[in-house]
Coordinates of C-alpha atoms in Angstrom, one line a residue:
X12 CA 22.3 -3.9 -6.9
X13 CA 24.3 -6.0 -4.1
X14 CA 24.1 -4.3 -0.9
X15 CA 25.4 -6.4 1.4
X16 CA 28.2 -8.9 1.2
X17 CA 27.6 -12.6 1.9
X18 CA 28.5 -14.7 5.0
X19 CA 30.6 -17.5 3.9
X20 CA 30.0 -20.1 6.5
X21 CA 30.7 -23.0 3.6
X22 CA 33.2 -22.8 0.5
X23 CA 34.4 -25.1 -2.1
X24 CA 36.2 -28.3 -1.3
X25 CA 38.1 -30.1 -3.5
X26 CA 36.1 -32.5 -5.6
X27 CA 38.9 -34.2 -7.7
X28 CA 38.2 -37.4 -5.9
X29 CA 34.6 -37.6 -6.9
X30 CA 35.3 -36.9 -11.0
X31 CA 36.0 -40.9 -11.8
X32 CA 32.4 -42.3 -11.4
X33 CA 31.1 -45.7 -12.5
X34 CA 28.8 -44.8 -15.7
X35 CA 31.6 -43.7 -18.0
X36 CA 30.8 -39.9 -16.8
X37 CA 32.7 -37.5 -15.1
X38 CA 31.1 -36.8 -12.0
X39 CA 28.3 -39.4 -11.9
X40 CA 28.2 -42.2 -9.8
X41 CA 25.7 -44.9 -9.6
X42 CA 24.3 -47.6 -7.1
X43 CA 22.3 -51.0 -7.6
X44 CA 20.8 -52.5 -4.8
X45 CA 20.1 -55.5 -7.1
X46 CA 16.5 -55.4 -6.5
X47 CA 13.2 -54.0 -7.6
X48 CA 12.1 -50.3 -6.6
X49 CA 12.4 -46.7 -8.5
X50 CA 16.2 -45.1 -9.8
X51 CA 16.4 -41.9 -8.1
X52 CA 19.1 -39.3 -9.2
X53 CA 20.5 -36.6 -6.8
X54 CA 22.2 -33.7 -8.7
X55 CA 24.2 -30.7 -7.1
X56 CA 25.5 -27.8 -8.6
X57 CA 23.5 -27.5 -11.4
X58 CA 24.9 -23.7 -10.1
X59 CA 28.7 -23.8 -9.9
X60 CA 28.0 -21.3 -6.5
X61 CA 25.2 -23.2 -4.9
X62 CA 27.4 -25.6 -2.4
X63 CA 24.7 -26.7 -0.4
X64 CA 24.2 -30.2 -2.7
X65 CA 27.4 -30.4 -3.0
X66 CA 27.4 -31.2 0.7
X67 CA 24.9 -33.1 0.2
X68 CA 25.8 -35.6 -2.7
X69 CA 29.5 -35.8 -1.0
X70 CA 27.6 -36.8 2.4
X71 CA 25.7 -39.6 0.2
X72 CA 29.0 -40.8 -1.5
X73 CA 31.6 -40.2 1.8
X74 CA 28.9 -42.0 4.4
X75 CA 28.6 -44.8 1.9
X76 CA 24.6 -44.9 1.3
X77 CA 23.4 -47.6 -0.5
X78 CA 19.8 -48.4 -1.8
X79 CA 17.7 -50.8 -0.3
X80 CA 16.0 -51.1 -3.2
X81 CA 16.0 -49.9 -6.8
X82 CA 19.0 -47.6 -8.2
X83 CA 20.7 -44.1 -6.9
X84 CA 22.6 -42.1 -8.9
X85 CA 24.4 -39.1 -7.6
X86 CA 25.9 -36.1 -9.8
X87 CA 27.8 -33.2 -9.3
X88 CA 26.4 -31.2 -12.7
X89 CA 28.8 -28.0 -13.2
X90 CA 31.8 -28.6 -11.5
X91 CA 33.5 -26.2 -14.3
X92 CA 32.0 -23.2 -13.0
X93 CA 32.2 -24.5 -9.2
X94 CA 35.7 -24.5 -9.6
X95 CA 35.5 -21.2 -11.0
X96 CA 34.6 -19.6 -7.9
X97 CA 36.0 -16.5 -6.0
X98 CA 35.2 -15.2 -2.8
X99 CA 35.7 -11.7 -4.2
X100 CA 32.6 -12.1 -7.4
X101 CA 30.9 -15.2 -5.2
X102 CA 27.8 -14.8 -7.8
X103 CA 29.6 -14.9 -11.2
X104 CA 30.3 -18.8 -10.7
X105 CA 26.8 -19.4 -11.1
X106 CA 27.7 -20.1 -14.6
X107 CA 30.4 -20.0 -17.5
X108 CA 28.3 -18.9 -20.7
X109 CA 25.0 -20.9 -20.2
X110 CA 22.2 -21.2 -17.4
X111 CA 22.7 -25.2 -17.1
X112 CA 19.2 -25.1 -15.4
X113 CA 17.1 -23.6 -18.6
X114 CA 18.8 -25.1 -21.6
X115 CA 17.2 -28.8 -21.3
X116 CA 14.8 -28.6 -24.5
X117 CA 15.8 -30.5 -27.9
X118 CA 16.3 -27.1 -29.3
X119 CA 19.4 -26.2 -27.1
X120 CA 20.4 -29.7 -26.4
X121 CA 20.0 -30.5 -30.4
X122 CA 21.3 -27.4 -31.8
X123 CA 24.6 -26.0 -33.0
X124 CA 25.8 -23.8 -30.0
X125 CA 28.5 -24.9 -27.9
X126 CA 29.2 -23.7 -24.4
X127 CA 30.8 -26.0 -21.4
X128 CA 27.6 -26.2 -19.9
X129 CA 25.9 -27.2 -23.3
X130 CA 28.4 -29.9 -23.1
X131 CA 27.7 -31.0 -19.6
X132 CA 24.0 -31.0 -20.0
X133 CA 24.4 -33.1 -23.3
X134 CA 26.4 -35.7 -21.4
X135 CA 24.4 -35.7 -18.7
X136 CA 21.2 -36.3 -20.9
X137 CA 20.7 -40.2 -20.3
X138 CA 21.8 -39.9 -16.8
X139 CA 18.5 -37.9 -16.3
X140 CA 16.5 -39.9 -18.5
X141 CA 17.4 -42.8 -17.1
X142 CA 16.2 -41.6 -13.7
X143 CA 12.1 -41.9 -12.5
X144 CA 12.5 -39.6 -9.7
X145 CA 14.9 -36.5 -9.3
X146 CA 15.5 -34.1 -6.5
X147 CA 17.9 -31.0 -8.2
X148 CA 19.5 -29.1 -5.0
X149 CA 19.7 -25.2 -5.1
X150 CA 20.1 -22.3 -3.3
X151 CA 19.4 -18.9 -3.0
X152 CA 21.7 -15.7 -3.6
X153 CA 19.0 -13.9 -0.3
X154 CA 18.7 -15.8 2.8
X155 CA 15.6 -16.9 2.7
X156 CA 13.1 -19.9 4.3
X157 CA 13.8 -23.0 2.0
X158 CA 11.1 -24.3 -0.6
X159 CA 10.3 -26.3 -3.5
X160 CA 10.0 -25.5 -6.9
X161 CA 8.2 -28.1 -9.0
X162 CA 5.4 -27.9 -12.2
X163 CA 2.2 -28.1 -11.5
X164 CA 1.9 -32.2 -11.9
X165 CA -0.4 -33.8 -9.1
X166 CA 2.5 -36.3 -9.1
X167 CA 5.2 -33.6 -8.0
X168 CA 2.9 -32.1 -5.6
X169 CA 1.8 -35.3 -3.9
X170 CA 5.4 -36.2 -3.0
X171 CA 6.5 -32.7 -1.6
X172 CA 3.4 -32.8 0.1
X173 CA 4.3 -36.0 1.8
X174 CA 8.1 -35.4 2.3
X175 CA 6.1 -32.4 4.0
X176 CA 9.5 -29.7 4.4
X177 CA 10.1 -27.4 2.5
X178 CA 6.9 -26.3 3.4
X179 CA 7.0 -23.3 0.8
X180 CA 6.1 -24.4 -2.6
X181 CA 6.4 -22.4 -6.0
X182 CA 4.6 -24.2 -8.4
X183 CA 4.6 -23.8 -12.5
X184 CA 2.0 -24.1 -14.3
X185 CA 3.3 -23.1 -17.5
X186 CA 6.9 -24.0 -17.3
X187 CA 9.4 -21.3 -15.7
X188 CA 9.1 -18.9 -18.2
X189 CA 12.8 -18.1 -18.9
X190 CA 13.9 -21.2 -20.7
X191 CA 13.6 -25.5 -19.8
X192 CA 14.9 -26.7 -16.1
X193 CA 16.4 -29.7 -15.6
X194 CA 13.3 -31.1 -13.8
X195 CA 11.3 -30.4 -17.1
X196 CA 13.8 -32.6 -19.1
X197 CA 12.1 -35.0 -21.3
X198 CA 9.5 -37.4 -19.8
X199 CA 9.5 -35.2 -16.7
X200 CA 8.1 -32.0 -18.5
X201 CA 4.9 -34.2 -19.8
X202 CA 1.7 -34.0 -18.1
X203 CA 0.8 -37.5 -18.9
X204 CA 4.3 -38.8 -17.3
X205 CA 5.1 -40.5 -14.2
X206 CA 8.3 -39.4 -12.3
X207 CA 8.7 -36.7 -9.6
X208 CA 10.9 -34.0 -10.5
X209 CA 11.4 -31.3 -7.4
X210 CA 13.9 -28.8 -7.0
X211 CA 14.6 -27.8 -3.2
X212 CA 15.7 -24.3 -2.8
X213 CA 17.6 -24.8 0.8
X214 CA 18.4 -21.5 1.8
X215 CA 20.6 -18.8 1.2
X216 CA 24.0 -19.1 -0.8
X217 CA 27.3 -20.7 1.7
X218 CA 24.8 -20.6 4.7
X219 CA 25.7 -24.2 6.8
X220 CA 21.8 -23.9 7.8
X221 CA 21.3 -24.7 3.8
X222 CA 24.0 -27.1 3.4
X223 CA 22.5 -29.0 6.4
X224 CA 18.5 -28.9 5.4
X225 CA 20.2 -30.0 1.8
X226 CA 21.1 -33.4 3.4
X227 CA 18.5 -33.8 5.4
X228 CA 15.9 -33.0 2.3
X229 CA 17.7 -35.6 0.3
X230 CA 17.3 -38.0 3.2
X231 CA 13.7 -38.0 3.3
X232 CA 12.8 -37.6 -0.5
X233 CA 14.9 -40.9 -1.0
X234 CA 13.3 -42.3 2.4
X235 CA 10.0 -41.5 0.4
X236 CA 11.0 -43.9 -2.6
X237 CA 12.2 -46.4 -0.1
X238 CA 15.7 -46.6 -1.2
X239 CA 17.1 -45.6 2.7
X240 CA 15.2 -45.8 5.9
X241 CA 14.5 -42.2 7.1
X242 CA 11.9 -41.5 9.8
X243 CA 9.4 -39.2 8.0
X244 CA 8.8 -35.5 9.4
X245 CA 6.4 -33.9 11.7
X246 CA 3.2 -32.8 9.7
X247 CA 3.6 -29.0 9.5
X248 CA 1.4 -26.4 7.8
X249 CA 2.2 -25.9 3.8
X250 CA 1.7 -22.4 1.8
X251 CA 2.0 -22.6 -2.1
X252 CA 2.5 -20.1 -4.5
X253 CA 1.6 -20.4 -8.3
X254 CA 4.2 -19.0 -10.8
X255 CA 2.6 -16.1 -12.5
X256 CA 5.6 -14.5 -14.6
X257 CA 9.1 -14.5 -14.7
X258 CA 10.4 -10.9 -15.5
X259 CA 13.9 -11.5 -17.6
X260 CA 16.1 -8.0 -17.2
X261 CA 16.1 -6.0 -20.2
X262 CA 18.2 -3.2 -19.8
X263 CA 21.3 -2.7 -17.4
X264 CA 18.8 0.1 -15.7
X265 CA 16.9 -2.6 -14.2
X266 CA 16.1 -1.4 -10.2
X267 CA 14.1 -2.6 -7.9
X268 CA 11.4 -0.2 -5.9
X269 CA 12.9 -1.0 -2.9
X270 CA 15.2 -3.5 -1.2
X271 CA 14.1 -6.8 -1.7
X272 CA 15.0 -10.0 -0.4
X273 CA 12.1 -12.4 -1.0
X274 CA 8.7 -13.2 0.2
X275 CA 7.5 -9.6 -0.1
X276 CA 4.2 -9.2 -1.0
X277 CA 2.4 -6.3 -3.1
X278 CA -0.7 -5.1 -4.0
X279 CA -2.5 -5.0 -7.5
X280 CA -0.6 -2.2 -9.8
X281 CA 2.0 -1.7 -7.1
X282 CA 5.3 -1.0 -8.3
X283 CA 7.7 -3.8 -8.0
X284 CA 10.8 -2.7 -10.5
X285 CA 11.7 -0.3 -13.2
X286 CA 13.7 -1.8 -16.4
X287 CA 14.7 1.0 -18.0
X288 CA 11.4 2.7 -20.0
X289 CA 9.0 -0.8 -18.6
X290 CA 7.4 -0.9 -15.3
X291 CA 7.1 -4.3 -13.4
X292 CA 3.6 -4.1 -11.3
X293 CA 2.0 -6.4 -9.3
X294 CA -0.6 -8.3 -11.5
X295 CA -2.7 -9.1 -8.5
X296 CA -3.0 -8.5 -5.0
X297 CA -0.8 -10.4 -2.6
X298 CA 1.7 -10.9 -5.2
X299 CA 4.9 -12.5 -3.9
X300 CA 8.1 -11.7 -4.8
X301 CA 10.5 -15.0 -5.2
X302 CA 14.5 -14.9 -5.9
X303 CA 15.2 -10.9 -6.8
X304 CA 18.1 -11.1 -7.9
X305 CA 21.1 -9.1 -6.4
X306 CA 22.8 -8.4 -9.4
X307 CA 21.1 -7.8 -12.4
X308 CA 22.4 -8.8 -15.9
X309 CA 20.4 -8.7 -19.1
X310 CA 18.8 -11.7 -20.6
X311 CA 18.7 -13.1 -16.9
X312 CA 16.3 -13.6 -14.6
X313 CA 15.4 -10.4 -12.4
X314 CA 12.6 -11.7 -10.1
X315 CA 9.6 -14.2 -9.8
X316 CA 6.2 -13.3 -9.4
X317 CA 3.7 -15.7 -7.6
X318 CA 0.2 -15.3 -5.9
X319 CA -0.6 -17.8 -3.1
X320 CA -2.6 -20.4 -3.7
X321 CA -6.0 -20.9 -1.4
X322 CA -7.2 -24.6 -1.5

């Protein structure tokens, strides 16, 4: 289903210099201000081929950013997958075995299954648990506008709207529907919790603009919580979508009804894709699809169905 070859404007760099952190866990760096304030985690490379987060995280470390208040932690999550990157198969290094952004439930973390991603998630568990607020940096397989993804908690919406960019929001009222993402681990997945946990989808994989956006949204996130001085963005109109369904590919015959890149709309009942004997049809008018897969794999997400939130 991959119809066009990706454009490589950003490629991996050697991260070995960042391996030795200062908390006893590889690729995790923590800086304390010595002053009261929140503990903010900036996480990169949850998926190994999403380089924008790597650029933002190395920028923080290379430029010597230190928190004015509270604590800043910078982590590179799935370096093993990142190091497997092959330009001839650029989507394959997303993960080695498990999707590191779907296994943050007690069932997975406390279970008996084993994989590089599960071992890494178990390593990172105390890092995530220690954070008051969390920004998880991602990119998309198609070149679309940046957007937030977050559970439908008022604290998340308030922070995302205050930061202002991305100006598009994908809100999850019932979770992701295909596993537990990092931003819903522990107290961050609790409606009664207090911490903000956001995914920033920064644009297409391998695009320079996506890396530049990741750096900017990271600065804005840290500035919002007072860890650095950073001028707020000018206000822009916001657009919010509610996640209705995550379609997980069932058969090798999964096909879209027409070429898609994301943010296309469908009328109620209109065919979006076929998956063997099953059809994926729009459950409502103005059904907006996000993150259509470029490489259908049974058991992984094929497409996300949403609808606009009219305020």
